[in-house]
CSV table of C-alpha atoms and ligand atoms in Angstrom, one decimal:
chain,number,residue,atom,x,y,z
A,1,UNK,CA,1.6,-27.1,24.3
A,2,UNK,CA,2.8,-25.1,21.7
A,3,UNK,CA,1.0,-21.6,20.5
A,4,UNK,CA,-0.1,-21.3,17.2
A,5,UNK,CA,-2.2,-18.0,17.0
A,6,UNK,CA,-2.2,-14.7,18.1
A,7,UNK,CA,-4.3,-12.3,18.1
A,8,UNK,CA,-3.1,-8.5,18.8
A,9,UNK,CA,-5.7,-5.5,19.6
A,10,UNK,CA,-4.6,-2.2,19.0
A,11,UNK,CA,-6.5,1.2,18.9
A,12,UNK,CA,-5.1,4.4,17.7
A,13,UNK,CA,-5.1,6.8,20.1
A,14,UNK,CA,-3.2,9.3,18.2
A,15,UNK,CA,-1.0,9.9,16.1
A,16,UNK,CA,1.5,6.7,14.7
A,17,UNK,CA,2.9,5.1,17.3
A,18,UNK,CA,0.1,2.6,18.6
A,19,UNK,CA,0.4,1.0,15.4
A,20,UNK,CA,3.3,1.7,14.7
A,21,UNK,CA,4.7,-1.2,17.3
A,22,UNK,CA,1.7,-2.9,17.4
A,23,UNK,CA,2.7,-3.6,13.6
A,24,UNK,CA,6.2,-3.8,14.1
A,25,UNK,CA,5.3,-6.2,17.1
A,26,UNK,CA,2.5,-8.5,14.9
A,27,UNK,CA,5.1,-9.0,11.7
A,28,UNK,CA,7.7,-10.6,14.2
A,29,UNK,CA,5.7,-12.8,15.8
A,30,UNK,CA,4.4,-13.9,12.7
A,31,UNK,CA,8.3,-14.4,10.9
A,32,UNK,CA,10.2,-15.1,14.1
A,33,UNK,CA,8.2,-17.2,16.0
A,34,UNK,CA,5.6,-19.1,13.4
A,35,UNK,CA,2.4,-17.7,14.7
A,36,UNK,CA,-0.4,-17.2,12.8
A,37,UNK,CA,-1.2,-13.6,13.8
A,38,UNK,CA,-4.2,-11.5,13.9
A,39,UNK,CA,-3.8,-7.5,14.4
A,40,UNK,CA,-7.3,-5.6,15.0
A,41,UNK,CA,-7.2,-2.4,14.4
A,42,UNK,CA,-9.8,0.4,14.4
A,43,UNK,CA,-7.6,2.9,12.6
A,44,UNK,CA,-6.8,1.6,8.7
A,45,UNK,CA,-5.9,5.1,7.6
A,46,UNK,CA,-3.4,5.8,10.3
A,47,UNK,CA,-2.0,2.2,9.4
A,48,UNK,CA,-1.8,2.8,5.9
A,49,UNK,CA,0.4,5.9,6.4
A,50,UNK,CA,3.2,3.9,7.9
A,51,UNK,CA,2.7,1.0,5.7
A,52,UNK,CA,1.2,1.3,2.4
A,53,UNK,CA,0.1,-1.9,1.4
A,54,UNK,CA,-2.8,-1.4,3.4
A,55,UNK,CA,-6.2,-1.3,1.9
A,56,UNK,CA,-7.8,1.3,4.5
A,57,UNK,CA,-11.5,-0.2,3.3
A,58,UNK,CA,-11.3,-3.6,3.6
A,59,UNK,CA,-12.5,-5.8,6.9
A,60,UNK,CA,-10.1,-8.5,6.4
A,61,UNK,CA,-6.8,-8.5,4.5
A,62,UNK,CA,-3.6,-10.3,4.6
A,63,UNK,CA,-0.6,-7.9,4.8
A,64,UNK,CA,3.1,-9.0,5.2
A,65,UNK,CA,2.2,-12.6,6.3
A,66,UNK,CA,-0.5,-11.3,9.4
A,67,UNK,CA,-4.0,-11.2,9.1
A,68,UNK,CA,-5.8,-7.3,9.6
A,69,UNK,CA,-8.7,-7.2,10.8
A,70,UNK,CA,-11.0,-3.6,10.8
A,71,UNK,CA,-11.6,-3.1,14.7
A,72,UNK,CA,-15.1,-1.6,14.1
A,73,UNK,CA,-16.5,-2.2,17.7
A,74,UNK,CA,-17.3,-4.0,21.1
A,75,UNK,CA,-20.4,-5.7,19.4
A,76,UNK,CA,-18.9,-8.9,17.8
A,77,UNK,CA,-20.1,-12.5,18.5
A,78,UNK,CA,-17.5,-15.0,19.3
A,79,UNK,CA,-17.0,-18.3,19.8
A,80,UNK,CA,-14.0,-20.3,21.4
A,81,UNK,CA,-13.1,-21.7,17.5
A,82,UNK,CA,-12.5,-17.6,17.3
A,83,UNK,CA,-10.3,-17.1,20.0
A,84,UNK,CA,-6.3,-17.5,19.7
A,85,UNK,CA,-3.9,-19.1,22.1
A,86,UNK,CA,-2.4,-15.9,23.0
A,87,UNK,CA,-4.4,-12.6,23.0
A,88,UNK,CA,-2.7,-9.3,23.8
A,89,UNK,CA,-4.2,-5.9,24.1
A,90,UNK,CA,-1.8,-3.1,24.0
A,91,UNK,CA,-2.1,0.1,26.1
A,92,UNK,CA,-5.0,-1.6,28.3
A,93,UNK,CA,-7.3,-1.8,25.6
A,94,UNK,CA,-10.8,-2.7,26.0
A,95,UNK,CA,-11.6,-6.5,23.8
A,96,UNK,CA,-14.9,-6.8,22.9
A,97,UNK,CA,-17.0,-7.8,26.0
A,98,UNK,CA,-17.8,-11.1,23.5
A,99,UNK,CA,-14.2,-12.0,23.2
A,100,UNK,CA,-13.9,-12.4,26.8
A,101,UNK,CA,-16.6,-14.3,27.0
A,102,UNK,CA,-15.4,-16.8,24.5
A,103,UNK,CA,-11.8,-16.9,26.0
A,104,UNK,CA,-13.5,-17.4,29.6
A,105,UNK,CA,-15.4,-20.8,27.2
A,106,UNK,CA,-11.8,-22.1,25.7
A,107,UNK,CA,-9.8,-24.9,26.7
A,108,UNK,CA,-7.2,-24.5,28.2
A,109,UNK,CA,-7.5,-21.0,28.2
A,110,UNK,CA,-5.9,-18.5,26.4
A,111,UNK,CA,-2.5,-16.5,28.0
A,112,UNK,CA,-3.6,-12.8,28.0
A,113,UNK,CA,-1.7,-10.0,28.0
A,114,UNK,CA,-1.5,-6.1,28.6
A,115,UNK,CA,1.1,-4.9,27.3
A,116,UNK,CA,2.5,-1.6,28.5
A,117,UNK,CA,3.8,1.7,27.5
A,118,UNK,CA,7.7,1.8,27.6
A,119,UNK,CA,9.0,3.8,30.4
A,120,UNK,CA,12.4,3.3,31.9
A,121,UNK,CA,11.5,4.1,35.6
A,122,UNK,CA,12.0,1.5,38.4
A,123,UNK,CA,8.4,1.2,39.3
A,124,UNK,CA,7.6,-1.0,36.1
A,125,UNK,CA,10.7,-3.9,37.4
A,126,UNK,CA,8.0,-4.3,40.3
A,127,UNK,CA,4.4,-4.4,38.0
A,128,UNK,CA,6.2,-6.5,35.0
A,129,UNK,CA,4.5,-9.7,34.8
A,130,UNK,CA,1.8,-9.3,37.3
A,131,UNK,CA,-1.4,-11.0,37.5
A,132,UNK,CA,-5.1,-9.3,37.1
A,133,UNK,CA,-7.5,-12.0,37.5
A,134,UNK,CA,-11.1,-11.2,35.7
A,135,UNK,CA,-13.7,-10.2,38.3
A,136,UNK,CA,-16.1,-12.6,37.1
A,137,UNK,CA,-14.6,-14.9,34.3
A,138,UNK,CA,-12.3,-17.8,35.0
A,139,UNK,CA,-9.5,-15.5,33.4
A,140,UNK,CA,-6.2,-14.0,34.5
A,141,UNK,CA,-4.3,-11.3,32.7
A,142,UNK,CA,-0.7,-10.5,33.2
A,143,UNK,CA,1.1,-7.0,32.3
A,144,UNK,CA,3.6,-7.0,30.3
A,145,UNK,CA,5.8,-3.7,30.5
A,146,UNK,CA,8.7,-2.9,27.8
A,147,UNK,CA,11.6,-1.5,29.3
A,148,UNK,CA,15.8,-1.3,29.9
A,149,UNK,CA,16.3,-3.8,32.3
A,150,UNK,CA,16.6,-7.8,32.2
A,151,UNK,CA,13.7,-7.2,35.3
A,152,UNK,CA,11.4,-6.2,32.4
A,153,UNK,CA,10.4,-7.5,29.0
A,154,UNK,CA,13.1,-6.1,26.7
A,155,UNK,CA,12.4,-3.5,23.9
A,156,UNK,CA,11.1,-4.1,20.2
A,157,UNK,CA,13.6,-5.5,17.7
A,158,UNK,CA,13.7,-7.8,15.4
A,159,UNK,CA,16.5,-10.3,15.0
A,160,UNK,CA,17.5,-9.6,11.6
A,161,UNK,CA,18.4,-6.0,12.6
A,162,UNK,CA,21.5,-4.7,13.2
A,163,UNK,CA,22.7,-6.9,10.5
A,164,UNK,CA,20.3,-5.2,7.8
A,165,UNK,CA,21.7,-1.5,9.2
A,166,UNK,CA,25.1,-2.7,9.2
A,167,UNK,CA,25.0,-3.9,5.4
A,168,UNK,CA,23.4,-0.7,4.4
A,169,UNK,CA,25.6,1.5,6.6
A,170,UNK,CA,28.5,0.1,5.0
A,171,UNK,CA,27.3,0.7,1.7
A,172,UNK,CA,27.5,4.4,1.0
A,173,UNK,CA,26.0,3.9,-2.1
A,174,UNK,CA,23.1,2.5,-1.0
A,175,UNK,CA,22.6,5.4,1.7
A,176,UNK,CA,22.9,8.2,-1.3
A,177,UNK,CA,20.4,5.7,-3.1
A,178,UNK,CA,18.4,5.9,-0.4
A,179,UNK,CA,18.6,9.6,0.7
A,180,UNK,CA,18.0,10.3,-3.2
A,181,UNK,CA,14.4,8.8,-2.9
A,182,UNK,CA,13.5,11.0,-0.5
A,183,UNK,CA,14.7,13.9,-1.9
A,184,UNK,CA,18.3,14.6,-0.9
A,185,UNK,CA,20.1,16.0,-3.2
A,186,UNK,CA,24.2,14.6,-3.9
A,187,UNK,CA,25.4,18.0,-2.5
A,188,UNK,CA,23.6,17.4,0.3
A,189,UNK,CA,25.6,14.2,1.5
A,190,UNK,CA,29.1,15.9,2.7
A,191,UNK,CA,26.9,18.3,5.3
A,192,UNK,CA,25.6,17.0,8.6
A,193,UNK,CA,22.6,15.3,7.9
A,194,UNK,CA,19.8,15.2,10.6
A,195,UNK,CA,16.2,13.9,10.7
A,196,UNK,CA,13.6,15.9,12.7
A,197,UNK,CA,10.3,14.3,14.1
A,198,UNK,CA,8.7,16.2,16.9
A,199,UNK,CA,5.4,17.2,18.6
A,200,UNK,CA,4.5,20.7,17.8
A,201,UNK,CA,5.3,22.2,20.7
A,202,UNK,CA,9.1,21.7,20.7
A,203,UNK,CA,11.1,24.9,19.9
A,204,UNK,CA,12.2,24.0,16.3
A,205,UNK,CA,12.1,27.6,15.3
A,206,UNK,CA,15.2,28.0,17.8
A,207,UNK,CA,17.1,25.6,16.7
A,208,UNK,CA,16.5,26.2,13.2
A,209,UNK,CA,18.1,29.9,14.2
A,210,UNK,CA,21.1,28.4,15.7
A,211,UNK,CA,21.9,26.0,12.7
A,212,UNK,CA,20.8,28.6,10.1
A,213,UNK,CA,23.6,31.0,12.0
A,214,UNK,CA,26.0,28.1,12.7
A,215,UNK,CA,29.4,27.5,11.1
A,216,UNK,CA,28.5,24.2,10.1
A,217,UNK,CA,26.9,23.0,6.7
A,218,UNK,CA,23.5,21.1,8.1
A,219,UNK,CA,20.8,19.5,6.3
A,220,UNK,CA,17.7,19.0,8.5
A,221,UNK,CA,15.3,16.2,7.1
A,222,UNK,CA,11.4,16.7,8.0
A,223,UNK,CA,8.7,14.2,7.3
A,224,UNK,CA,5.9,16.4,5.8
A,225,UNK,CA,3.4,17.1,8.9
A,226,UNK,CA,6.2,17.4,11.9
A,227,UNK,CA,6.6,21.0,12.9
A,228,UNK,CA,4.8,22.2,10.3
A,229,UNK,CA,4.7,25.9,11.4
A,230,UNK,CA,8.6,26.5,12.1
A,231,UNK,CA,8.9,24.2,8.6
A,232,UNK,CA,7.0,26.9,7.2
A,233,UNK,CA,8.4,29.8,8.4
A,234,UNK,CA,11.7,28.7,7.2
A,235,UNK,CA,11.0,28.1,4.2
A,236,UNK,CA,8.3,31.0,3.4
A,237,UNK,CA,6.2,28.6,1.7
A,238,UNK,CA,3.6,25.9,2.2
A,239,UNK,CA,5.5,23.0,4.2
A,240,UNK,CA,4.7,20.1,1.2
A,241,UNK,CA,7.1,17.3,0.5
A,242,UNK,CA,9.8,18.2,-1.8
A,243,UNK,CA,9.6,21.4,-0.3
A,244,UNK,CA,13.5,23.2,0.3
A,245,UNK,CA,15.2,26.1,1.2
A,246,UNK,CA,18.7,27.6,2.2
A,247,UNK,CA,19.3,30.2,4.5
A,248,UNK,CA,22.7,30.8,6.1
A,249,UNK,CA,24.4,27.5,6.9
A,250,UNK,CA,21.0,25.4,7.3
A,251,UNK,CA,19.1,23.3,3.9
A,252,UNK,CA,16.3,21.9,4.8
A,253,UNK,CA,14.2,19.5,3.4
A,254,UNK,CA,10.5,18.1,3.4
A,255,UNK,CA,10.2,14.3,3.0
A,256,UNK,CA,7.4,12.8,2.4
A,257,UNK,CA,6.0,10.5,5.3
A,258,UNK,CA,7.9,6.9,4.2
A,259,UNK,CA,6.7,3.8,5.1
A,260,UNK,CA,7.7,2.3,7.9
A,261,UNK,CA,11.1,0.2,7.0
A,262,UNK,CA,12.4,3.3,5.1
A,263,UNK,CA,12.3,5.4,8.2
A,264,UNK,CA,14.5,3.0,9.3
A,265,UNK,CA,17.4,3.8,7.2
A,266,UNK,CA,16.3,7.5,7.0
A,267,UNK,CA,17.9,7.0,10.8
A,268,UNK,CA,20.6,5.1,9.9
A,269,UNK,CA,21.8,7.3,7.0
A,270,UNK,CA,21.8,10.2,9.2
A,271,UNK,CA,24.0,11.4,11.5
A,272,UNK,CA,21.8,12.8,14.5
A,273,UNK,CA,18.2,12.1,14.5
A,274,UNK,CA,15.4,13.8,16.3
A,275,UNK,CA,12.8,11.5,17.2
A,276,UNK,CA,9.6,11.1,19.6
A,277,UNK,CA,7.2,9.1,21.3
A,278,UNK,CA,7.9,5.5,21.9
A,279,UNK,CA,8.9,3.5,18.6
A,280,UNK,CA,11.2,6.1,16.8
A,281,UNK,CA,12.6,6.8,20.0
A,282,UNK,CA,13.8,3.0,20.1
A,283,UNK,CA,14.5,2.7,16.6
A,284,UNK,CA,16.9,5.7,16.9
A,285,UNK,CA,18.5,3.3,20.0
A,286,UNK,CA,19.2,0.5,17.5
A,287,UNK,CA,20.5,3.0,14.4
A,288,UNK,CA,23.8,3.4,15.9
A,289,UNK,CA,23.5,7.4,15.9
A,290,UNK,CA,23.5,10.3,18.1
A,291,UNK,CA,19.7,11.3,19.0
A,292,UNK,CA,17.5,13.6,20.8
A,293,UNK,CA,14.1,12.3,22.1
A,294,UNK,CA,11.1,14.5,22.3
A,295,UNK,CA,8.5,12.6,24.6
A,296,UNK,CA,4.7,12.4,23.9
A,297,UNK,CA,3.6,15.2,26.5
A,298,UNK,CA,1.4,14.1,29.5
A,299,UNK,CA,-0.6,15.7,32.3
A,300,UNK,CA,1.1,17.6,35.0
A,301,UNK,CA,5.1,17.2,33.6
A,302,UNK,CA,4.7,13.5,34.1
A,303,UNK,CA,7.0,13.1,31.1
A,304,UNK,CA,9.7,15.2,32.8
A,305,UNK,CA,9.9,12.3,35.3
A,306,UNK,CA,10.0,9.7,32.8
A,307,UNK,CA,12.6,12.0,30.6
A,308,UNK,CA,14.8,12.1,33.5
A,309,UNK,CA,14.6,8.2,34.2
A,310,UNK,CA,15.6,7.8,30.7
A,311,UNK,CA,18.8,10.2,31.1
A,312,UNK,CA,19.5,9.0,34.1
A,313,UNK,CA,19.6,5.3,32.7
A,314,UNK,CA,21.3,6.7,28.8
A,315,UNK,CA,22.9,9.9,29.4
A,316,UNK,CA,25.8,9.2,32.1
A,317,UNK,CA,28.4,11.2,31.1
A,318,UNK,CA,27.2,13.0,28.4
A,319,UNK,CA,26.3,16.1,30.1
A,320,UNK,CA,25.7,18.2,27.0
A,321,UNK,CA,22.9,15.6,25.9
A,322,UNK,CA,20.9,15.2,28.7
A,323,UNK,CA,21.3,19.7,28.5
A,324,UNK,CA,20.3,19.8,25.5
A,325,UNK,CA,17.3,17.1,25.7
A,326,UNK,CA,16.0,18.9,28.7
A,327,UNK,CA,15.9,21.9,26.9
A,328,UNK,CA,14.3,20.3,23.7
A,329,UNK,CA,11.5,18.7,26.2
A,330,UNK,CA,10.7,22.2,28.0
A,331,UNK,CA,11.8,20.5,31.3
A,332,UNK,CA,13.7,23.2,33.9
A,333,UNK,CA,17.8,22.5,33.7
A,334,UNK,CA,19.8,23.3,37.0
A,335,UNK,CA,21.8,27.3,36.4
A,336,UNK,CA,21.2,29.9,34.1
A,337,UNK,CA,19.6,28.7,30.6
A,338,UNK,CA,21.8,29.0,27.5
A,339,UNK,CA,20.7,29.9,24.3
A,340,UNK,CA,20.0,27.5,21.6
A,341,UNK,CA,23.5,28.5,20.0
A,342,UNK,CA,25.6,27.2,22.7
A,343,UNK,CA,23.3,24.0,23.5
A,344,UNK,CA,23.8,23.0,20.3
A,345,UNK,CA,27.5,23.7,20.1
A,346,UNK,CA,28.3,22.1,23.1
A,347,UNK,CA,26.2,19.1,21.7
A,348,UNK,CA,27.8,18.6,18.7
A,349,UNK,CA,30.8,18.7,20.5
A,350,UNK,CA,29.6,15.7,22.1
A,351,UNK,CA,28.2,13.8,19.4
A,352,UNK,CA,31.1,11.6,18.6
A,353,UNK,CA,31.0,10.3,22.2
A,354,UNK,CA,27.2,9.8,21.9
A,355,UNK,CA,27.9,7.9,18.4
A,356,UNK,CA,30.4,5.1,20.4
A,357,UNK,CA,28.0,5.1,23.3
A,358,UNK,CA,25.4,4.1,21.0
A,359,UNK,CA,27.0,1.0,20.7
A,360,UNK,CA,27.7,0.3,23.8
A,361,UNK,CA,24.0,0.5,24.5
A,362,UNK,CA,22.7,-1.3,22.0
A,363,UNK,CA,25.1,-4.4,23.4
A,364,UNK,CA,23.5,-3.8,27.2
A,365,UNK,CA,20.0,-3.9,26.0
A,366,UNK,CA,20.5,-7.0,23.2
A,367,UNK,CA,21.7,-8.6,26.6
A,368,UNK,CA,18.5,-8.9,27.8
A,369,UNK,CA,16.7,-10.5,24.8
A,370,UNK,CA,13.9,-9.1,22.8
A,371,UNK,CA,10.7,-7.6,23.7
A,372,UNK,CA,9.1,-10.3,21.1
A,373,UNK,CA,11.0,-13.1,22.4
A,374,UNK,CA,10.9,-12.3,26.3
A,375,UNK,CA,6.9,-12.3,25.4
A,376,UNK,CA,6.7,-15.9,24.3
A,377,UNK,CA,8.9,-17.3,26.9
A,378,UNK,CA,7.2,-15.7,29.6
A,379,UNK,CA,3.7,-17.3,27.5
A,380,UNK,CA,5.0,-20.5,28.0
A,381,UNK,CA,5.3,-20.9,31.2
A,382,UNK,CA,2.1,-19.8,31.8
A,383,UNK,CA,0.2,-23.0,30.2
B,1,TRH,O1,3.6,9.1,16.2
B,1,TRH,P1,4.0,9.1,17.7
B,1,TRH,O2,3.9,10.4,18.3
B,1,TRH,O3,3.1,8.0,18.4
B,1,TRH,C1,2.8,7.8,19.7
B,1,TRH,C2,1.3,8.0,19.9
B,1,TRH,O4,1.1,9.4,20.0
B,1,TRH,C3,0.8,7.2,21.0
B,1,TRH,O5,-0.5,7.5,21.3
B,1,TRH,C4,1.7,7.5,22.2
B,1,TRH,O6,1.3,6.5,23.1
B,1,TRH,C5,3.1,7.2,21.9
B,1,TRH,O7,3.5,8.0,20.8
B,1,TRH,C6,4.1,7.4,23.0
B,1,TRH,O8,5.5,8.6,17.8
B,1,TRH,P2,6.2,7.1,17.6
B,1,TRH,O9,5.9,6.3,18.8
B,1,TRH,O10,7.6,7.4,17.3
B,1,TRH,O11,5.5,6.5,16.3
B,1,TRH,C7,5.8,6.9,15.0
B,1,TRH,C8,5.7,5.7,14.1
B,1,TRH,O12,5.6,6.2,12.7
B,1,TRH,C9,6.9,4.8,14.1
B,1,TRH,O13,6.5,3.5,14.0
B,1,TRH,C10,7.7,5.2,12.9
B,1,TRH,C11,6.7,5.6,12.0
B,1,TRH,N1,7.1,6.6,10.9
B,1,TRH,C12,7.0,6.1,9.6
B,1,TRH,O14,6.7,5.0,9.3
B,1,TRH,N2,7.4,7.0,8.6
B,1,TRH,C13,7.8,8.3,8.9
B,1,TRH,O15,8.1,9.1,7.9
B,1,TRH,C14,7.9,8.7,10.2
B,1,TRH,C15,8.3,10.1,10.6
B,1,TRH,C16,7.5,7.8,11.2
């Protein structure tokens, strides 16, 4: 039988990036695979900063071809009409109790997934794709986990990709175009452009030292919001977008937050980007650049763990990255520390190396399919 809706549960937990692939995730299915696709959400205003179109009032709206529906809460009524062929809550989200019920009521029953944080240690290859049968309800889920290997489901992207970037990376026109609109300036363009998205805690100030003193001509690109304190320090005044300053060798710029296809080619118009959490961090995989990951911090240095699996997996041979992106992280490094100077000499060194292993990488994970795909194909063999 074939599937012909979806629905998609999401809550914000913080920040941009629950939605931000939960959106991502929802438009696919809806273009690449012909579903009729439902995305509850109980954050509209979060949603609305990554994609503008949305009205953050309204209970139902049709954006980009899905259906949004205000998550409100676990009190809705439901009935099997209600209920799509495939339901996925992301990050173990709780559905409405009613929901369940009316899955538990459908015939046949719906496929129902978890899906999973993206972590590249080996322990999701054995939890990809296993079964949690409801304790009551005539209902199995299986967990679906993101990830680098063909023993998991693939990252996010979306098939038209690489052949958008490469059009506009091949266009240097349409880069200045584009850098224009957020605020570069044409004298900016022949200096090493870099985009900077962080969590607060990572040592901007430091590096903003070591540019500011370097020999090079940088211009460092920051989405209003994103290390708002060292932003403001540097540039003595409130951190607002359109907000600039020179000092030394280092411009730097405040964008405003772009919606979420022009942060796209913010990263591919730049030639190192700086990005966090879990969907920059893979969009930066697929823009063909050089970039430094700072991971959404957990309890106890669990991230280090996870940081490490990534390097291990990304970072062979390129010693200076994996340096420097320990350092970034706050995660101990083997021998004496350097300063922030030498780091980032020693990484810019490198970053023509990173730039062709990019590519290579990009190949090795587009050989094991798409997150979007690998989920459908796995959903039919479960009915
Ligand atoms: O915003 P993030 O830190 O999000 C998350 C959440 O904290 C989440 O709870 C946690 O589980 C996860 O990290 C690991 O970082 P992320 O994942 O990169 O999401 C940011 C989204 O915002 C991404 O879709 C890109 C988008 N974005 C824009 O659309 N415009 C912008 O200007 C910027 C800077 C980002």
């Amino acid at each position: 039988m074939t599937f012909r809706r979806l629905d998609l549960f999401c809550r914000v937990v913080d920040n941009y990036g629950d939605i931000g692939i939960c959106w991502r995730l929802a438009r696919q299915l809806q273009r690449e695979h012909g579903l009729a696709v439902t995305l509850w959400v109980d954050d509209l205003a979060s949603f609305r900063r990554i994609c503008p179109a949305v009205d953050a009032h309204a209970d139902r709206q049709q954006v980009d071809g899905v259906q949004v529906r205000h998550w409100r809460d676990q009190d809705g009524v439901f009935s099997p009409a209600d209920v799509a062929d495939i339901v996925i809550e992301f990050f173990a989200v709780d559905i409405p109790p009613g929901y369940i019920e009316a899955m538990a009521l459908c015939e046949p029953r719906p496929v129902w997934f978890n899906l999973e944080g993206l972590t590249a240690e080996e322990w999701v290859e054995g939890c990809h794709r296993l079964t949690s049968p409801h304790p009551r309800l005539p209902l199995t889920k299986h967990f679906f986990f993101p990830g680098f290997t063909e023993k998991t489901g693939g990252l996010l992207r979306e098939a038209e990709l690489e052949a958008e970037r490469l059009r506009f990376q091949s266009d240097p026109a349409a880069m200045a175009t584009s850098l224009a609109r957020f605020g570069v300036a044409p004298a900016d363009l022949g200096s090493t452009k870099v985009s900077l998205f962080c969590y607060p805690h990572a040592p901007v100030s430091a590096l903003l030292d070591a540019w500011r003193d370097g020999a090079e001509a940088i211009t460092c690109l920051v989405p209003e919001g994103v290390a708002a304190e060292a932003v403001q320090a540097f540039l003595g005044a409130d951190p607002v977008a359109g907000a600039s300053a020179t000092h030394g060798a280092l411009t730097l710029r405040v964008l405003p937050f772009v919606p979420q296809p022009d942060y796209d080619r913010l990263l591919w118009a730049c030639d190192l980007n700086f990005v966090r959490g879990e969907d920059s961090f893979v969009r930066a995989q697929w823009a063909g650049k050089p970039f430094v990951w700072h991971i959404y911090p957990q309890d106890e240095d669990l991230h280090h763990k996870k940081l490490r699996a990534f390097l291990q997996r990304y970072a062979g041979g390129l010693e200076a990255l994996a340096e420097f992106s320990l350092r970034w992280n706050g995660a101990p490094a083997a021998g004496e520390p350097a300063g922030w100077s030498a780091l980032w000499r020693d990484f810019r060194a490198q970053m023509p190396q990173m730039a062709a292993h990019a590519a290579g990488w990009e190949r090795q994970m587009l050989a094991h399919g798409d997150l979007a795909g690998n989920l459908m194909q796995f959903a039919a063999t479960l009915r």
